[in-house]
Short mmCIF file of C-alpha atoms in Angstrom, two decimals:
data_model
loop_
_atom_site.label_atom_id
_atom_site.label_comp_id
_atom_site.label_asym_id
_atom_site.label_seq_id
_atom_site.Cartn_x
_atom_site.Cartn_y
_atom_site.Cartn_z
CA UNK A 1 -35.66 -1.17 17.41
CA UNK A 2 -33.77 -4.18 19.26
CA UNK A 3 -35.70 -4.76 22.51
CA UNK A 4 -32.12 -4.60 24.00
CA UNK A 5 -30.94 -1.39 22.69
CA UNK A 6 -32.74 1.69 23.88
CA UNK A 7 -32.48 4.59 22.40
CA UNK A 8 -29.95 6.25 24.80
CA UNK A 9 -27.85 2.90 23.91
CA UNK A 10 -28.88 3.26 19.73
CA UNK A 11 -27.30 7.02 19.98
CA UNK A 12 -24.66 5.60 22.22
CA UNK A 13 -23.31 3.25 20.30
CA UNK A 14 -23.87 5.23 16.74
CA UNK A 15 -21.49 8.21 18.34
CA UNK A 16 -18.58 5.62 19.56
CA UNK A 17 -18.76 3.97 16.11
CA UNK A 18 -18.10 7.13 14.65
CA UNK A 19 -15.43 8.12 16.91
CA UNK A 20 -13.43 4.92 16.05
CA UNK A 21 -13.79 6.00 12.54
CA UNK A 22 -12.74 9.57 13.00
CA UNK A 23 -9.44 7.69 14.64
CA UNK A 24 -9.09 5.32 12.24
CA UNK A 25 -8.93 8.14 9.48
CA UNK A 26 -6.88 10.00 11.04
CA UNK A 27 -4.44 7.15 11.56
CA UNK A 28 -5.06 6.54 7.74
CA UNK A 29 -4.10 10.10 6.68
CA UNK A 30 -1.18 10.06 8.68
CA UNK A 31 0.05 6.88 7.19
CA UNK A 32 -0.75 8.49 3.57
CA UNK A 33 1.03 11.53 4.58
CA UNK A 34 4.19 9.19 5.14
CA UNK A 35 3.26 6.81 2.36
CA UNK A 36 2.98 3.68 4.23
CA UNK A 37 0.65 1.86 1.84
CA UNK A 38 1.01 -1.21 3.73
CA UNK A 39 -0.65 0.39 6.87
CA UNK A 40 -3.36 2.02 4.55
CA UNK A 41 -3.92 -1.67 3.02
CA UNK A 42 -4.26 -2.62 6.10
CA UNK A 43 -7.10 -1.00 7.25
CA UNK A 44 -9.09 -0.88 4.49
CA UNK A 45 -10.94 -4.17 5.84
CA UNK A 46 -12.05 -2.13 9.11
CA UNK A 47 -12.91 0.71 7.72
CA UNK A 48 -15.21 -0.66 5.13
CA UNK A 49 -17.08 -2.58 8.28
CA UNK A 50 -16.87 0.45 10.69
CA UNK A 51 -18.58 2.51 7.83
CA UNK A 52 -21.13 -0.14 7.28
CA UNK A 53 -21.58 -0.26 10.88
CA UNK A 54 -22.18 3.75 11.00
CA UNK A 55 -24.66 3.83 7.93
CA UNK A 56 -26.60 1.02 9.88
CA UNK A 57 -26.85 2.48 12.73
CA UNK A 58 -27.55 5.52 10.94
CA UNK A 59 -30.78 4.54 9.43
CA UNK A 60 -31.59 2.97 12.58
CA UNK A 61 -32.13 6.32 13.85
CA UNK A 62 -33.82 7.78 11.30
CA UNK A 63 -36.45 5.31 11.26
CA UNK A 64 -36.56 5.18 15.53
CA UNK A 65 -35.99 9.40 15.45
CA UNK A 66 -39.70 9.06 17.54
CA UNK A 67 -38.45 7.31 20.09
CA UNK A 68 -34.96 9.24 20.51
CA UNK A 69 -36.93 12.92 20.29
CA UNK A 70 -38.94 11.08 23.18
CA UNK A 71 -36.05 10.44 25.04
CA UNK A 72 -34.08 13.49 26.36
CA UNK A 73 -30.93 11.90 27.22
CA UNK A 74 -30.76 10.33 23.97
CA UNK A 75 -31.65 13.98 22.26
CA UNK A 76 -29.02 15.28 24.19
CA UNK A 77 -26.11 12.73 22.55
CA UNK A 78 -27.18 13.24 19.12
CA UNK A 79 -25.51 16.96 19.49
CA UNK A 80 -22.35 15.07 20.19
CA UNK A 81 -23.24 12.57 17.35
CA UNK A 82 -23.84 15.36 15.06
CA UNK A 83 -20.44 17.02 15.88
CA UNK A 84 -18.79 13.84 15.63
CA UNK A 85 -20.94 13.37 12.01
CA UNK A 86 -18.99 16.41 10.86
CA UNK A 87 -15.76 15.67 12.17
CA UNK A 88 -15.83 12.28 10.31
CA UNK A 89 -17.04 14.44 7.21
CA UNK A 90 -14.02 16.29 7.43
CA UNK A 91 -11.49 13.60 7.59
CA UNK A 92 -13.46 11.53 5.39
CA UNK A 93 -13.15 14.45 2.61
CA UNK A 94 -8.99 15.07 3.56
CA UNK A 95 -8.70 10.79 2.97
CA UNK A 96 -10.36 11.08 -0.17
CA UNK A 97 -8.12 13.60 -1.83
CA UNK A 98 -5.23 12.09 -0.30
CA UNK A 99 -5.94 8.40 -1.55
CA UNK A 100 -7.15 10.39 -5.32
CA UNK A 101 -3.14 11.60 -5.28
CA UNK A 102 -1.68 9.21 -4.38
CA UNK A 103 -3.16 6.79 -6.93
CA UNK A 104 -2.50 9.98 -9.49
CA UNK A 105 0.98 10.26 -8.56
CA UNK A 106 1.67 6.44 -8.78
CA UNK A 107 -0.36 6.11 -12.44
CA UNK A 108 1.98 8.93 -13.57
CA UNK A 109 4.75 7.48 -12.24
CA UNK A 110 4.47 3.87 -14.12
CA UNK A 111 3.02 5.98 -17.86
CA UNK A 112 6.96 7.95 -17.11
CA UNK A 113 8.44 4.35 -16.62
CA UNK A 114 6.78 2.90 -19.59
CA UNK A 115 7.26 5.86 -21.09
CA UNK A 116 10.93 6.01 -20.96
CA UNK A 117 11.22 2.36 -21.85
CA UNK A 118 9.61 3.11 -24.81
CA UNK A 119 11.49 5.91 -26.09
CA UNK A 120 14.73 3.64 -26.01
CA UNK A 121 15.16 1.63 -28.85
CA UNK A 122 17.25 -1.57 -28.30
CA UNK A 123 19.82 -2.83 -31.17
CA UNK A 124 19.51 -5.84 -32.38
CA UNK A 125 22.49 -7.73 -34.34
CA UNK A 126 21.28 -10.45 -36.62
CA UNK A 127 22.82 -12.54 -39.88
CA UNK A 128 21.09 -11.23 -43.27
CA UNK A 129 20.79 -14.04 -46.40
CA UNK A 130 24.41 -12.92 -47.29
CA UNK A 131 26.07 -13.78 -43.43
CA UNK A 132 26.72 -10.18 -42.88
CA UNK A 133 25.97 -8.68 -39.49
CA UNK A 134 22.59 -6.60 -40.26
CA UNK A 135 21.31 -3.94 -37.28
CA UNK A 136 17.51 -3.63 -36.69
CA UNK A 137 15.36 -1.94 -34.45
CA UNK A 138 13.27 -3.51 -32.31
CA UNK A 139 11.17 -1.47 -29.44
CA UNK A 140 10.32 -2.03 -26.12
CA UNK A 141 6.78 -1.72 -24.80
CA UNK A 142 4.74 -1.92 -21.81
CA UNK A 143 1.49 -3.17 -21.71
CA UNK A 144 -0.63 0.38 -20.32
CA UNK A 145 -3.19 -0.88 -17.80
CA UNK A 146 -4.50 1.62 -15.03
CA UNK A 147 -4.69 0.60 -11.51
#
């Protein structure tokens, strides 16, 4: 452990980590719920560092759970931390399925688009050998690539 950070201050800072996520989360599945992509793109950046952060900090206490079970302030805050663990588990699960339909709903969205586009067959006029005006079919494709 970080001769600065006691484990009081290890617990401490692991809880309010997590609480920033549980916010952030919730911000994120409100701005799903609305379908603000933008916003969600937006914090993808400090999400992916606040988890990082968390799973850190994490393992920090696993491998310093001596000195926290030693300390009975610090065994007292890892209730709270555990709480707040399930809370995040919670809204981590609801952001999941939320970002899963979304990205379902827009894939079937663009197949229906390409799909329609394909259906319709454009006419074509063109000159045969003789001069005459000949009609052909020619059909109009998207490229299918998943996102």
């Amino acid at each position: 452990m970080e001769a600065t950070l006691k484990p009081i201050n290890l617990v401490q800072d692991t809880l309010n980590i997590c609480n920033q996520l549980i916010t952030l989360l919730k911000d994120e599945n409100a701005s799903l719920d609305a379908r603000d992509v933008k916003a969600v793109e937006n914090n993808l950046k400090a999400k992916s560092k606040m988890v990082a952060q968390l799973e850190k900090r994490l393992a920090e206490i696993k491998q310093f759970a001596a000195y926290i079970k030693a300390d009975t302030q610090a065994t007292a805050l890892l209730k709270d931390l555990q709480a707040a663990l399930s809370h995040y588990s919670t809204y981590a699960r609801k952001n999941l399925l939320q970002l899963k339909a979304m990205h379902q709903s827009t894939a079937s969205f663009l197949n229906m688009v390409r799909d329609t586009i394909a259906a319709q067959k454009t006419q074509t006029n063109a000159y045969n050998k003789d001069g005459k005006v000949a009609q052909s079919n020619a059909n109009t494709s998207l490229i299918n690539k998943s996102i």
